[in-house]
Amino acid sequence: MTGTCDTYQRTINYLRISVTDRCNLRCVYCMPDGGIKLMSHLDILSYEEITTLVKAAAALGIDKVRLTGGEPLVRAGVSDLVKMIADIDTIKDISMTTNGMLLAKYAAELKEAGLGRVNISLDTLKPERFRQITRCGKLEDTLKGIDAAIEADLTPVKINMVVMAGVNDDEIIDFAKKTITDGWNVRFIEQMPVSAPGEEAAKLFSVKDMKLRIDPLGKMEPFKMSTGNGPAKYYKLPGAAGTIGFITPVTEHFCDQCNRLRLTADGKLRLCLLQEDEIDLREPLRSGASIEELKTLIKDAIGKKPKGHTLGEEGRHKGRPFSQVGG
Ligand code: SAM
């Protein structure tokens, strides 16, 4: 595996890039109703600037890139960015995390540009509940997006469900059944207690409890996914073509395996999703720093990557919203 080793012997080879802080949904657990204060267009990195930073990171062994946001597909011409990154020889894997609302429109051109695969966020299969959780979205659009992604071979398509106690936990079994009936690859994610002023911290629905809900469908066998070396643990139900993954950001931290850096839409390198330390790359980039100089800044930043976070021990996370830092 390529990459740069950090202080804690982790090999860093994965960069998640928030291409915009804007989103076409307002999911209740992610954003306040009125949205967030948006960055100005001048603050946001251009595609050329992002590509220069990816080249510098690639020179340090980063070979996996994920585009996220905000909602990456609301930024105009994002397929051009995919192509620019795909043209960097040593980048082996380009993926995207999206809410899928615009995928039916863009799946084919993203594939053509060099996107390998997508993760699609979907928390309910009920149209009315979808509208409540996202405050404005239509379930049908995301379902069409999933079909389009499969059709365009952006595979494996992974469906990410954030399980919220008392909101959608009654649908865990329906999502698990989709791995049998439709061959979906579903990943169940523990909701992280992110701060939203004035709101109660969410009550945790743990992976342990999710497994109990799936129990009636039969014994899950561990399964090795061919793509991704992330934090999910995968299984298959009897007779399922698709897989079930579990992600435990709250009850079982995976910081000792963390191989990621994050680039925010405004050009800050973030070393941990849940810690606020950031290194500004935009200013040096705009002052004409060479790839070699940017590489040195990124290498120094890797040396400062923290050992881990304390989510679950300290209660809720306070800091920049996920939509700005590429959750
Ligand atoms: N707009 C894109 C999407 O919806 O996939 C990308 C950005 S969104 C911030 C990335 C992922 O973070 C989504 O799967 C979302 O469900 C997840 N997320 C946001 N807030 C979360 C929280 N408090 N706990 C767990 N996952 C969360």
Coordinates of C-alpha atoms and ligand atoms in Angstrom, one line a residue:
M1 CA 0.0 0.0 0.0
T2 CA 1.2 3.5 -0.8
G3 CA 0.9 6.4 1.6
T4 CA 2.7 8.3 4.3
C5 CA 3.0 7.0 7.7
D6 CA 1.9 9.2 10.6
T7 CA 3.1 9.4 14.2
Y8 CA 0.9 6.5 15.2
Q9 CA 2.1 4.1 12.4
R10 CA -1.1 4.6 10.3
T11 CA -0.6 4.8 6.6
I12 CA -2.4 7.8 5.2
N13 CA -3.5 7.2 1.6
Y14 CA -7.1 8.6 1.4
L15 CA -8.3 12.1 0.9
R16 CA -11.9 13.2 1.2
I17 CA -12.7 16.4 -0.5
S18 CA -15.7 18.6 0.3
V19 CA -16.3 20.3 -3.1
T20 CA -19.0 22.6 -1.8
D21 CA -20.7 23.5 1.5
R22 CA -24.0 23.8 -0.3
C23 CA -26.7 21.1 -0.2
N24 CA -30.1 20.6 -1.8
L25 CA -31.4 18.9 1.3
R26 CA -31.6 20.0 4.9
C27 CA -31.4 16.7 6.8
V28 CA -32.5 17.2 10.4
Y29 CA -29.4 15.6 11.9
C30 CA -27.0 17.4 9.7
M31 CA -28.2 21.0 9.2
P32 CA -30.3 23.5 11.0
D33 CA -33.7 24.3 9.4
G34 CA -32.5 27.7 8.1
G35 CA -29.3 26.2 6.6
I36 CA -25.8 27.3 7.6
K37 CA -23.9 30.4 6.8
L38 CA -22.5 29.7 3.4
M39 CA -19.0 30.4 2.2
S40 CA -18.6 32.9 -0.5
H41 CA -17.7 31.7 -4.0
L42 CA -14.2 33.3 -3.6
D43 CA -13.6 31.3 -0.5
I44 CA -14.2 28.0 -2.2
L45 CA -11.4 26.3 -4.0
S46 CA -11.6 26.2 -7.8
Y47 CA -11.3 22.8 -9.6
E48 CA -7.8 23.8 -10.7
E49 CA -6.8 24.5 -7.1
I50 CA -8.3 21.3 -5.9
T51 CA -6.5 19.3 -8.6
T52 CA -3.1 21.0 -7.6
L53 CA -3.6 20.0 -4.0
V54 CA -4.5 16.4 -5.1
K55 CA -1.3 16.3 -7.1
A56 CA 0.7 17.3 -4.0
A57 CA -1.1 14.7 -1.9
A58 CA -0.7 12.1 -4.6
A59 CA 3.1 12.7 -4.4
L60 CA 2.9 11.6 -0.8
G61 CA 1.1 8.4 -1.7
I62 CA -2.6 9.4 -1.5
D63 CA -4.2 7.1 -4.1
K64 CA -7.8 7.2 -3.0
V65 CA -10.0 10.3 -3.4
R66 CA -13.7 10.7 -2.4
L67 CA -15.7 13.7 -3.4
T68 CA -18.3 14.8 -0.9
G69 CA -19.9 18.0 0.5
G70 CA -22.4 19.6 1.1
E71 CA -23.9 17.8 -1.9
P72 CA -21.1 17.4 -4.5
L73 CA -23.6 17.2 -7.4
V74 CA -25.0 20.7 -6.8
R75 CA -21.6 22.2 -7.8
A76 CA -21.7 22.9 -11.5
G77 CA -19.4 20.7 -13.7
V78 CA -18.3 18.4 -11.0
S79 CA -17.6 15.7 -13.7
D80 CA -14.9 18.0 -15.0
L81 CA -13.2 17.8 -11.5
V82 CA -13.6 14.0 -11.6
K83 CA -11.8 13.9 -15.0
M84 CA -9.0 16.2 -13.8
I85 CA -8.4 13.9 -10.8
A86 CA -8.7 10.8 -12.8
D87 CA -5.9 12.1 -15.1
I88 CA -3.5 12.0 -12.2
D89 CA -1.7 8.7 -12.8
T90 CA -1.3 7.5 -9.3
I91 CA -4.9 8.0 -8.2
K92 CA -6.4 4.5 -8.3
D93 CA -9.8 5.0 -6.8
I94 CA -12.2 8.0 -7.1
S95 CA -15.6 7.7 -5.4
M96 CA -18.4 10.1 -4.3
T97 CA -20.8 10.4 -1.4
T98 CA -24.1 11.9 -2.5
N99 CA -27.7 12.1 -1.5
G100 CA -28.5 10.8 -5.0
M101 CA -31.1 13.5 -5.8
L102 CA -29.3 14.5 -9.0
L103 CA -27.6 11.2 -9.9
A104 CA -30.2 10.2 -12.5
K105 CA -29.0 13.2 -14.4
Y106 CA -25.3 12.8 -13.9
A107 CA -24.4 9.1 -13.3
A108 CA -23.4 8.3 -16.9
E109 CA -21.2 11.4 -17.4
L110 CA -19.6 10.8 -14.0
K111 CA -18.7 7.3 -15.0
E112 CA -17.4 8.5 -18.3
A113 CA -15.2 11.1 -16.5
G114 CA -13.6 8.4 -14.4
L115 CA -15.7 8.1 -11.2
G116 CA -15.4 4.5 -9.9
R117 CA -18.3 4.2 -7.4
V118 CA -20.8 6.0 -5.3
N119 CA -22.1 5.9 -1.7
I120 CA -25.7 7.1 -1.6
S121 CA -27.2 8.4 1.6
L122 CA -30.8 7.2 2.2
D123 CA -32.4 7.0 5.7
T124 CA -35.9 5.8 4.9
L125 CA -38.0 4.0 2.2
K126 CA -41.1 5.9 3.2
P127 CA -41.9 9.0 1.0
E128 CA -43.5 11.1 3.8
R129 CA -40.7 10.3 6.3
F130 CA -38.1 11.1 3.6
R131 CA -39.6 14.6 3.3
Q132 CA -39.6 15.0 7.1
I133 CA -36.0 13.9 7.5
T134 CA -34.6 15.9 4.6
R135 CA -37.1 18.7 5.1
C136 CA -37.5 19.2 1.4
G137 CA -36.5 16.1 -0.7
K138 CA -38.5 13.5 -2.7
L139 CA -37.7 9.8 -2.1
E140 CA -38.4 9.0 -5.7
D141 CA -35.5 11.2 -6.9
T142 CA -33.0 9.3 -4.7
L143 CA -34.4 5.9 -5.8
K144 CA -34.1 6.9 -9.4
G145 CA -30.5 8.0 -8.6
I146 CA -29.7 4.6 -7.1
D147 CA -31.0 2.8 -10.3
A148 CA -29.0 5.2 -12.5
A149 CA -25.8 4.5 -10.5
I150 CA -26.3 0.8 -10.9
E151 CA -27.1 1.2 -14.6
A152 CA -24.0 3.3 -15.1
D153 CA -21.9 0.7 -13.3
L154 CA -20.8 3.0 -10.5
T155 CA -20.3 -0.1 -8.4
P156 CA -20.4 -1.3 -5.8
V157 CA -23.2 1.2 -5.0
K158 CA -23.4 1.4 -1.2
I159 CA -26.5 2.8 0.5
N160 CA -25.7 4.6 3.8
M161 CA -28.5 4.7 6.3
V162 CA -28.0 6.8 9.5
V163 CA -30.0 5.0 12.1
M164 CA -31.9 7.5 14.4
A165 CA -33.6 6.2 17.5
G166 CA -37.3 6.6 17.3
V167 CA -37.1 8.1 13.8
N168 CA -36.2 5.3 11.4
D169 CA -35.0 2.4 13.5
D170 CA -38.3 0.5 12.6
E171 CA -36.9 0.4 9.0
I172 CA -33.7 -1.4 9.7
I173 CA -35.2 -4.7 8.8
D174 CA -36.7 -3.3 5.5
F175 CA -33.2 -2.0 4.5
A176 CA -31.7 -5.4 5.4
K177 CA -34.3 -7.2 3.2
K178 CA -33.2 -5.0 0.3
T179 CA -29.9 -6.9 0.3
I180 CA -31.9 -10.0 -0.5
T181 CA -34.6 -8.7 -2.8
D182 CA -32.6 -6.1 -4.7
G183 CA -29.0 -7.0 -4.1
W184 CA -28.4 -3.6 -2.4
N185 CA -25.2 -3.1 -0.3
V186 CA -26.6 -1.4 2.8
R187 CA -24.5 0.2 5.5
F188 CA -26.0 1.0 8.8
I189 CA -24.3 4.0 10.6
E190 CA -24.6 5.0 14.2
Q191 CA -25.8 8.6 14.4
M192 CA -23.0 10.9 15.8
P193 CA -24.2 13.4 18.3
V194 CA -23.4 16.6 16.4
S195 CA -24.2 19.9 18.0
A196 CA -27.2 21.8 16.8
P197 CA -27.8 24.8 19.1
G198 CA -31.0 24.5 21.1
E199 CA -31.6 20.9 20.0
E200 CA -31.3 17.8 22.3
A201 CA -28.4 15.5 21.5
A202 CA -29.7 12.5 19.6
K203 CA -30.2 9.3 21.5
L204 CA -27.9 6.6 20.3
F205 CA -29.2 3.5 18.5
S206 CA -26.2 1.2 18.6
V207 CA -24.9 -1.3 16.0
K208 CA -25.4 -4.0 18.7
D209 CA -29.2 -3.1 18.7
M210 CA -29.3 -2.9 14.9
K211 CA -28.0 -6.5 14.7
L212 CA -30.8 -7.6 17.0
R213 CA -33.4 -6.1 14.6
I214 CA -31.9 -8.0 11.7
D215 CA -31.7 -11.3 13.6
P216 CA -35.1 -12.7 12.3
L217 CA -33.7 -12.7 8.7
G218 CA -31.1 -15.4 9.6
K219 CA -27.5 -15.7 10.5
M220 CA -25.2 -13.1 9.0
E221 CA -21.9 -14.4 7.7
P222 CA -18.8 -12.1 7.7
F223 CA -18.0 -10.9 4.1
K224 CA -14.8 -9.3 2.7
M225 CA -15.6 -6.4 0.4
S226 CA -13.2 -6.0 -2.6
T227 CA -13.3 -2.2 -2.5
G228 CA -12.7 0.2 0.3
N229 CA -10.6 -0.4 3.4
G230 CA -12.7 1.8 5.6
P231 CA -14.3 1.3 9.0
A232 CA -17.3 -0.8 7.9
K233 CA -17.6 -4.4 8.9
Y234 CA -19.5 -6.4 6.3
Y235 CA -21.8 -9.4 6.4
K236 CA -24.2 -11.3 4.1
L237 CA -27.6 -12.7 5.0
P238 CA -28.6 -16.2 3.7
G239 CA -29.6 -15.9 0.0
A240 CA -28.5 -12.3 -0.3
A241 CA -26.6 -11.0 -3.3
G242 CA -26.0 -7.7 -1.5
T243 CA -24.1 -7.0 1.7
I244 CA -24.8 -5.4 5.1
G245 CA -22.2 -3.1 6.6
F246 CA -22.0 -1.6 10.1
I247 CA -20.2 1.6 11.0
T248 CA -19.7 2.3 14.7
P249 CA -18.3 5.9 15.1
V250 CA -19.8 6.1 18.6
T251 CA -19.6 2.7 20.2
E252 CA -16.4 1.4 18.7
H253 CA -13.9 4.0 17.5
F254 CA -11.8 3.1 14.5
C255 CA -9.2 5.8 14.9
D256 CA -6.3 3.4 15.1
Q257 CA -7.1 2.4 11.5
C258 CA -7.8 5.9 10.2
N259 CA -6.1 6.4 6.9
R260 CA -7.8 9.7 6.0
L261 CA -7.3 13.4 5.5
R262 CA -10.1 15.8 4.6
L263 CA -9.9 18.9 2.5
T264 CA -12.6 21.4 3.3
A265 CA -14.4 23.4 0.5
D266 CA -12.4 26.5 1.6
G267 CA -9.1 24.8 1.4
K268 CA -8.3 23.7 4.9
L269 CA -6.7 20.3 5.5
R270 CA -8.5 18.7 8.4
L271 CA -6.9 15.8 10.2
C272 CA -9.9 14.4 11.9
L273 CA -13.6 14.8 11.2
L274 CA -14.3 15.4 14.9
Q275 CA -11.5 17.6 15.8
E276 CA -11.2 21.3 14.8
D277 CA -7.4 21.4 14.0
E278 CA -7.0 22.5 10.4
I279 CA -4.1 23.5 8.3
D280 CA -4.7 26.3 5.7
L281 CA -3.6 25.3 2.2
R282 CA -5.6 27.9 0.3
E283 CA -3.4 30.9 1.3
P284 CA -0.1 29.3 0.3
L285 CA -1.7 27.9 -2.9
R286 CA -3.0 31.3 -3.9
S287 CA 0.4 32.9 -3.0
G288 CA 2.0 30.6 -5.6
A289 CA 3.4 27.8 -3.5
S290 CA 4.9 25.0 -5.7
I291 CA 3.7 21.4 -5.6
E292 CA 6.9 20.6 -3.6
E293 CA 6.0 23.3 -1.0
L294 CA 2.4 22.1 -0.8
K295 CA 3.7 18.6 -0.4
T296 CA 5.8 19.7 2.6
L297 CA 2.8 21.4 4.2
I298 CA 0.7 18.2 3.8
K299 CA 3.5 16.0 5.1
D300 CA 3.9 18.2 8.2
A301 CA 0.1 18.1 8.7
I302 CA 0.1 14.3 8.5
G303 CA 2.7 14.4 11.3
K304 CA 0.1 16.3 13.4
K305 CA -2.8 13.9 12.8
P306 CA -4.3 13.2 16.3
K307 CA -4.3 9.7 17.8
G308 CA -8.1 9.8 17.9
H309 CA -11.3 11.5 19.0
T310 CA -13.4 11.1 22.1
L311 CA -16.9 11.0 20.7
G312 CA -19.2 9.1 23.0
E313 CA -17.1 10.0 26.1
E314 CA -17.5 13.8 25.8
G315 CA -21.1 13.8 24.7
R316 CA -21.8 15.7 21.5
H317 CA -19.4 17.1 19.0
K318 CA -19.2 20.9 18.7
G319 CA -17.5 22.4 15.7
R320 CA -17.9 23.2 12.0
P321 CA -20.9 21.4 10.5
F322 CA -20.2 18.2 8.5
S323 CA -21.5 19.8 5.4
Q324 CA -18.5 22.2 5.5
V325 CA -15.9 19.7 6.3
G326 CA -16.9 16.7 4.2
G327 CA -18.7 14.3 6.6
Ligands
SAM1 N1 -24.7 15.3 0.6 C1 -23.9 14.1 0.6 C2 -24.8 13.0 1.2 O1 -25.9 13.2 1.6 O2 -24.3 11.8 1.2 C3 -22.6 14.2 1.3 C4 -22.4 14.9 2.6 S1 -23.2 14.2 4.0 C5 -22.6 15.3 5.2 C6 -22.2 12.7 4.2 C7 -22.7 11.7 5.1 O3 -22.7 12.1 6.4 C8 -24.2 11.3 4.8 O4 -24.2 9.9 4.6 C9 -24.9 11.6 6.1 O5 -25.9 10.8 6.4 C10 -23.7 11.5 7.1 N2 -24.0 12.3 8.3 C11 -24.3 13.6 8.5 N3 -24.5 13.9 9.8 C12 -24.3 12.7 10.5 C13 -24.4 12.3 11.9 N4 -24.7 13.2 12.8 N5 -24.1 11.0 12.2 C14 -23.8 10.1 11.3 N6 -23.7 10.4 9.9 C15 -24.0 11.7 9.6

